[in-house]
Amino acid sequence: MYSRRSFLQSSLAGLLFVRKPKRMVQTVTGPLSASAMGLTLIHEHVLVDFIGADRISPDRWNRSEVVAKMLPHLTELKQLGCQTILDCTPSFLGKDPLLLKQLSQQSGVRILTNTGYYGASDNKFLPAHGLTETADQLAERWVADFERGIDGTGVRPGFIKIGVNPGSLSELHRKLVMAAARTHKRTGLTICSHTGPYVPAFEELAILKKEGVRPDAFVWVHAQGSNSVHYARFVREGAWVSLDGLDNSNVDKYAETLLLMKENRFLHRTLLSHDAGWYDPAKPDGGSIDRDYTVLFKRLMPTLNKQGFTKNDWKQILVDNPAEAFSLSEPGFK
């Protein structure tokens, strides 16, 4: 029999040593500890097909040919120190989970794919049912991707990707945001929305909060065209500001923006990537890979290092932030 003192002591000891749930991310090859993501690019593409939702088909590309074209680029990323990428190609725009799985296995670069629908570009990439189904019906589809795998592949999404037009949100795009919110609440998946200007970004954030979603589950994609006033408000809300259009033409502008983010102590809510790639099935041999995955490593890093960026700054943006932004609690994994 325990004495009251022994019982209290054992109970307190148990509380002190309760194991916290691990934070995980869902990659195309399976769950991974968030702490093992390493240096992560949060918005890149391997293949994109712009033919439209009514005509797209996996028959439009040959996986072996895509692998032959794209594997050297991922291998170079791995050699530069990149360990993980988020492939942000949405459904009906060329998302191919089995292609991503093969490339991940062969390159050693971990890849996350997504669920959700892309309403930007005036709904060209929305399937017919995306126009007519309710937010709850769409959420059921996206939750099923997470629970059973995408399109029978067994590959599960690691985040939600939606897209909206630049102006004030239409009712259709409000529905996509609500569907994403309801999917997040059932799966824990982070919501990334191709947005751009600040007006729809703040409207999206308001919808998510009304739906009971914490701001730190939302990534404002393509925020780089806005200014520090809008960044400040977003960061103070707790949401993520994603600067994800880096290329050879805007290195100095990105350096200026990141120095501003550092000066204002916004780096803890800043994400960074290229939106680069990709194999285009409409072009011979997939076209040329004009958007370079390596500008960050070869040009932006040297530029900012000369202006006082530290190893800790880079770790914050490229390692710590992605792990925090996209991690899920262990019980969410099956």
PDB file of N, CA, C and O in Angstrom, residues 14-56:
ATOM      1  N   GLY A  14       6.096  11.247 -11.851  1.00  0.00           N
ATOM      2  CA  GLY A  14       5.532  10.894 -13.150  1.00  0.00           C
ATOM      3  C   GLY A  14       5.272  12.120 -14.003  1.00  0.00           C
ATOM      4  O   GLY A  14       5.534  12.131 -15.201  1.00  0.00           O
ATOM      5  N   LEU A  15       4.782  13.186 -13.358  1.00  0.00           N
ATOM      6  CA  LEU A  15       4.530  14.411 -14.104  1.00  0.00           C
ATOM      7  C   LEU A  15       5.809  15.003 -14.659  1.00  0.00           C
ATOM      8  O   LEU A  15       5.854  15.549 -15.771  1.00  0.00           O
ATOM      9  N   LEU A  16       6.886  14.904 -13.880  1.00  0.00           N
ATOM     10  CA  LEU A  16       8.161  15.479 -14.319  1.00  0.00           C
ATOM     11  C   LEU A  16       8.729  14.757 -15.528  1.00  0.00           C
ATOM     12  O   LEU A  16       9.453  15.350 -16.334  1.00  0.00           O
ATOM     13  N   PHE A  17       8.394  13.468 -15.660  1.00  0.00           N
ATOM     14  CA  PHE A  17       9.016  12.684 -16.724  1.00  0.00           C
ATOM     15  C   PHE A  17       8.027  12.263 -17.805  1.00  0.00           C
ATOM     16  O   PHE A  17       8.277  11.313 -18.532  1.00  0.00           O
ATOM     17  N   VAL A  18       6.877  12.955 -17.889  1.00  0.00           N
ATOM     18  CA  VAL A  18       5.937  12.679 -18.977  1.00  0.00           C
ATOM     19  C   VAL A  18       6.609  13.003 -20.315  1.00  0.00           C
ATOM     20  O   VAL A  18       7.179  14.086 -20.493  1.00  0.00           O
ATOM     21  N   ARG A  19       6.552  12.053 -21.224  1.00  0.00           N
ATOM     22  CA  ARG A  19       7.195  12.261 -22.523  1.00  0.00           C
ATOM     23  C   ARG A  19       6.327  13.167 -23.384  1.00  0.00           C
ATOM     24  O   ARG A  19       5.158  12.888 -23.615  1.00  0.00           O
ATOM     25  N   LYS A  20       6.888  14.242 -23.861  1.00  0.00           N
ATOM     26  CA  LYS A  20       6.156  15.132 -24.755  1.00  0.00           C
ATOM     27  C   LYS A  20       6.006  14.465 -26.117  1.00  0.00           C
ATOM     28  O   LYS A  20       6.922  13.791 -26.586  1.00  0.00           O
ATOM     29  N   PRO A  21       4.833  14.658 -26.775  1.00  0.00           N
ATOM     30  CA  PRO A  21       4.677  14.088 -28.118  1.00  0.00           C
ATOM     31  C   PRO A  21       5.748  14.630 -29.063  1.00  0.00           C
ATOM     32  O   PRO A  21       6.080  15.816 -29.021  1.00  0.00           O
ATOM     33  N   LYS A  22       6.282  13.767 -29.878  1.00  0.00           N
ATOM     34  CA  LYS A  22       7.276  14.207 -30.843  1.00  0.00           C
ATOM     35  C   LYS A  22       6.614  15.080 -31.904  1.00  0.00           C
ATOM     36  O   LYS A  22       5.455  14.893 -32.254  1.00  0.00           O
ATOM     37  N   ARG A  23       7.364  16.030 -32.420  1.00  0.00           N
ATOM     38  CA  ARG A  23       6.899  16.845 -33.530  1.00  0.00           C
ATOM     39  C   ARG A  23       7.423  16.212 -34.810  1.00  0.00           C
ATOM     40  O   ARG A  23       8.613  15.949 -34.948  1.00  0.00           O
ATOM     41  N   MET A  24       6.511  15.945 -35.732  1.00  0.00           N
ATOM     42  CA  MET A  24       6.838  15.215 -36.941  1.00  0.00           C
ATOM     43  C   MET A  24       6.415  16.014 -38.169  1.00  0.00           C
ATOM     44  O   MET A  24       5.578  16.904 -38.093  1.00  0.00           O
ATOM     45  N   VAL A  25       6.986  15.671 -39.319  1.00  0.00           N
ATOM     46  CA  VAL A  25       6.485  16.148 -40.608  1.00  0.00           C
ATOM     47  C   VAL A  25       6.204  14.927 -41.475  1.00  0.00           C
ATOM     48  O   VAL A  25       6.816  13.866 -41.299  1.00  0.00           O
ATOM     49  N   GLN A  26       5.267  15.096 -42.406  1.00  0.00           N
ATOM     50  CA  GLN A  26       4.906  13.996 -43.298  1.00  0.00           C
ATOM     51  C   GLN A  26       5.592  14.214 -44.645  1.00  0.00           C
ATOM     52  O   GLN A  26       5.263  15.150 -45.368  1.00  0.00           O
ATOM     53  N   THR A  27       6.557  13.369 -44.989  1.00  0.00           N
ATOM     54  CA  THR A  27       7.222  13.446 -46.279  1.00  0.00           C
ATOM     55  C   THR A  27       6.621  12.419 -47.229  1.00  0.00           C
ATOM     56  O   THR A  27       5.828  11.565 -46.821  1.00  0.00           O
ATOM     57  N   VAL A  28       7.012  12.472 -48.492  1.00  0.00           N
ATOM     58  CA  VAL A  28       6.468  11.524 -49.469  1.00  0.00           C
ATOM     59  C   VAL A  28       6.944  10.100 -49.221  1.00  0.00           C
ATOM     60  O   VAL A  28       6.364   9.151 -49.745  1.00  0.00           O
ATOM     61  N   THR A  29       7.986   9.938 -48.413  1.00  0.00           N
ATOM     62  CA  THR A  29       8.468   8.591 -48.079  1.00  0.00           C
ATOM     63  C   THR A  29       8.069   8.173 -46.671  1.00  0.00           C
ATOM     64  O   THR A  29       8.466   7.107 -46.209  1.00  0.00           O
ATOM     65  N   GLY A  30       7.295   9.008 -45.979  1.00  0.00           N
ATOM     66  CA  GLY A  30       6.823   8.651 -44.651  1.00  0.00           C
ATOM     67  C   GLY A  30       7.099   9.729 -43.628  1.00  0.00           C
ATOM     68  O   GLY A  30       7.705  10.769 -43.936  1.00  0.00           O
ATOM     69  N   PRO A  31       6.658   9.517 -42.381  1.00  0.00           N
ATOM     70  CA  PRO A  31       6.853  10.523 -41.332  1.00  0.00           C
ATOM     71  C   PRO A  31       8.321  10.672 -40.948  1.00  0.00           C
ATOM     72  O   PRO A  31       9.096   9.721 -41.011  1.00  0.00           O
ATOM     73  N   LEU A  32       8.665  11.884 -40.554  1.00  0.00           N
ATOM     74  CA  LEU A  32      10.038  12.233 -40.198  1.00  0.00           C
ATOM     75  C   LEU A  32       9.994  13.171 -39.009  1.00  0.00           C
ATOM     76  O   LEU A  32       9.137  14.056 -38.937  1.00  0.00           O
ATOM     77  N   SER A  33      10.913  13.012 -38.084  1.00  0.00           N
ATOM     78  CA  SER A  33      11.020  13.967 -36.991  1.00  0.00           C
ATOM     79  C   SER A  33      11.281  15.361 -37.546  1.00  0.00           C
ATOM     80  O   SER A  33      12.146  15.545 -38.406  1.00  0.00           O
ATOM     81  N   ALA A  34      10.534  16.347 -37.060  1.00  0.00           N
ATOM     82  CA  ALA A  34      10.719  17.717 -37.553  1.00  0.00           C
ATOM     83  C   ALA A  34      12.142  18.196 -37.325  1.00  0.00           C
ATOM     84  O   ALA A  34      12.688  18.966 -38.129  1.00  0.00           O
ATOM     85  N   SER A  35      12.769  17.735 -36.264  1.00  0.00           N
ATOM     86  CA  SER A  35      14.139  18.158 -35.960  1.00  0.00           C
ATOM     87  C   SER A  35      15.139  17.611 -36.965  1.00  0.00           C
ATOM     88  O   SER A  35      16.278  18.075 -37.014  1.00  0.00           O
ATOM     89  N   ALA A  36      14.716  16.629 -37.775  1.00  0.00           N
ATOM     90  CA  ALA A  36      15.609  16.042 -38.768  1.00  0.00           C
ATOM     91  C   ALA A  36      15.436  16.655 -40.154  1.00  0.00           C
ATOM     92  O   ALA A  36      16.121  16.251 -41.101  1.00  0.00           O
ATOM     93  N   MET A  37      14.557  17.652 -40.290  1.00  0.00           N
ATOM     94  CA  MET A  37      14.342  18.269 -41.606  1.00  0.00           C
ATOM     95  C   MET A  37      15.605  18.932 -42.125  1.00  0.00           C
ATOM     96  O   MET A  37      15.878  18.927 -43.319  1.00  0.00           O
ATOM     97  N   GLY A  38      16.359  19.543 -41.229  1.00  0.00           N
ATOM     98  CA  GLY A  38      17.564  20.244 -41.643  1.00  0.00           C
ATOM     99  C   GLY A  38      17.229  21.466 -42.485  1.00  0.00           C
ATOM    100  O   GLY A  38      16.132  22.035 -42.411  1.00  0.00           O
ATOM    101  N   LEU A  39      18.183  21.889 -43.295  1.00  0.00           N
ATOM    102  CA  LEU A  39      17.989  23.064 -44.140  1.00  0.00           C
ATOM    103  C   LEU A  39      16.875  22.776 -45.137  1.00  0.00           C
ATOM    104  O   LEU A  39      16.942  21.807 -45.894  1.00  0.00           O
ATOM    105  N   THR A  40      15.860  23.637 -45.145  1.00  0.00           N
ATOM    106  CA  THR A  40      14.631  23.365 -45.897  1.00  0.00           C
ATOM    107  C   THR A  40      14.247  24.555 -46.769  1.00  0.00           C
ATOM    108  O   THR A  40      14.217  25.695 -46.304  1.00  0.00           O
ATOM    109  N   LEU A  41      13.933  24.264 -48.038  1.00  0.00           N
ATOM    110  CA  LEU A  41      13.352  25.246 -48.942  1.00  0.00           C
ATOM    111  C   LEU A  41      11.853  24.985 -49.003  1.00  0.00           C
ATOM    112  O   LEU A  41      11.420  23.891 -49.369  1.00  0.00           O
ATOM    113  N   ILE A  42      11.056  25.989 -48.655  1.00  0.00           N
ATOM    114  CA  ILE A  42       9.648  25.737 -48.378  1.00  0.00           C
ATOM    115  C   ILE A  42       8.726  25.954 -49.572  1.00  0.00           C
ATOM    116  O   ILE A  42       7.506  25.743 -49.450  1.00  0.00           O
ATOM    117  N   HIS A  43       9.285  26.342 -50.741  1.00  0.00           N
ATOM    118  CA  HIS A  43       8.404  26.531 -51.901  1.00  0.00           C
ATOM    119  C   HIS A  43       9.195  26.327 -53.189  1.00  0.00           C
ATOM    120  O   HIS A  43       9.814  27.252 -53.701  1.00  0.00           O
ATOM    121  N   GLU A  44       9.179  25.107 -53.691  1.00  0.00           N
ATOM    122  CA  GLU A  44       9.829  24.777 -54.954  1.00  0.00           C
ATOM    123  C   GLU A  44       8.897  23.875 -55.765  1.00  0.00           C
ATOM    124  O   GLU A  44       7.845  23.445 -55.289  1.00  0.00           O
ATOM    125  N   HIS A  45       9.280  23.603 -57.026  1.00  0.00           N
ATOM    126  CA  HIS A  45       8.475  22.759 -57.907  1.00  0.00           C
ATOM    127  C   HIS A  45       9.377  21.827 -58.706  1.00  0.00           C
ATOM    128  O   HIS A  45      10.454  22.230 -59.158  1.00  0.00           O
ATOM    129  N   VAL A  46       8.907  20.593 -58.892  1.00  0.00           N
ATOM    130  CA  VAL A  46       9.608  19.630 -59.748  1.00  0.00           C
ATOM    131  C   VAL A  46       8.969  19.571 -61.120  1.00  0.00           C
ATOM    132  O   VAL A  46       9.662  19.558 -62.149  1.00  0.00           O
ATOM    133  N   LEU A  47       7.642  19.539 -61.166  1.00  0.00           N
ATOM    134  CA  LEU A  47       6.900  19.474 -62.422  1.00  0.00           C
ATOM    135  C   LEU A  47       5.657  20.324 -62.286  1.00  0.00           C
ATOM    136  O   LEU A  47       4.977  20.282 -61.258  1.00  0.00           O
ATOM    137  N   VAL A  48       5.353  21.113 -63.316  1.00  0.00           N
ATOM    138  CA  VAL A  48       4.121  21.894 -63.350  1.00  0.00           C
ATOM    139  C   VAL A  48       3.542  21.795 -64.753  1.00  0.00           C
ATOM    140  O   VAL A  48       4.260  21.960 -65.740  1.00  0.00           O
ATOM    141  N   ASP A  49       2.241  21.528 -64.840  1.00  0.00           N
ATOM    142  CA  ASP A  49       1.549  21.433 -66.129  1.00  0.00           C
ATOM    143  C   ASP A  49       0.408  22.446 -66.130  1.00  0.00           C
ATOM    144  O   ASP A  49      -0.533  22.346 -65.352  1.00  0.00           O
ATOM    145  N   PHE A  50       0.491  23.432 -67.031  1.00  0.00           N
ATOM    146  CA  PHE A  50      -0.451  24.549 -67.042  1.00  0.00           C
ATOM    147  C   PHE A  50      -1.628  24.337 -68.001  1.00  0.00           C
ATOM    148  O   PHE A  50      -2.316  25.293 -68.341  1.00  0.00           O
ATOM    149  N   ILE A  51      -1.883  23.102 -68.405  1.00  0.00           N
ATOM    150  CA  ILE A  51      -2.902  22.869 -69.428  1.00  0.00           C
ATOM    151  C   ILE A  51      -4.317  23.107 -68.914  1.00  0.00           C
ATOM    152  O   ILE A  51      -5.240  23.361 -69.673  1.00  0.00           O
ATOM    153  N   GLY A  52      -4.523  23.024 -67.616  1.00  0.00           N
ATOM    154  CA  GLY A  52      -5.843  23.273 -67.048  1.00  0.00           C
ATOM    155  C   GLY A  52      -6.474  22.015 -66.482  1.00  0.00           C
ATOM    156  O   GLY A  52      -6.201  20.894 -66.922  1.00  0.00           O
ATOM    157  N   ALA A  53      -7.348  22.215 -65.484  1.00  0.00           N
ATOM    158  CA  ALA A  53      -7.925  21.084 -64.757  1.00  0.00           C
ATOM    159  C   ALA A  53      -8.773  20.182 -65.637  1.00  0.00           C
ATOM    160  O   ALA A  53      -8.891  18.979 -65.392  1.00  0.00           O
ATOM    161  N   ASP A  54      -9.365  20.741 -66.696  1.00  0.00           N
ATOM    162  CA  ASP A  54     -10.257  19.936 -67.536  1.00  0.00           C
ATOM    163  C   ASP A  54      -9.502  19.049 -68.520  1.00  0.00           C
ATOM    164  O   ASP A  54     -10.094  18.146 -69.123  1.00  0.00           O
ATOM    165  N   ARG A  55      -8.188  19.258 -68.666  1.00  0.00           N
ATOM    166  CA  ARG A  55      -7.431  18.479 -69.655  1.00  0.00           C
ATOM    167  C   ARG A  55      -6.223  17.758 -69.067  1.00  0.00           C
ATOM    168  O   ARG A  55      -5.596  16.945 -69.750  1.00  0.00           O
ATOM    169  N   ILE A  56      -5.886  18.012 -67.825  1.00  0.00           N
ATOM    170  CA  ILE A  56      -4.663  17.442 -67.275  1.00  0.00           C
ATOM    171  C   ILE A  56      -4.799  15.931 -67.062  1.00  0.00           C
ATOM    172  O   ILE A  56      -5.874  15.422 -66.762  1.00  0.00           O
TER     173      ILE A  56
END
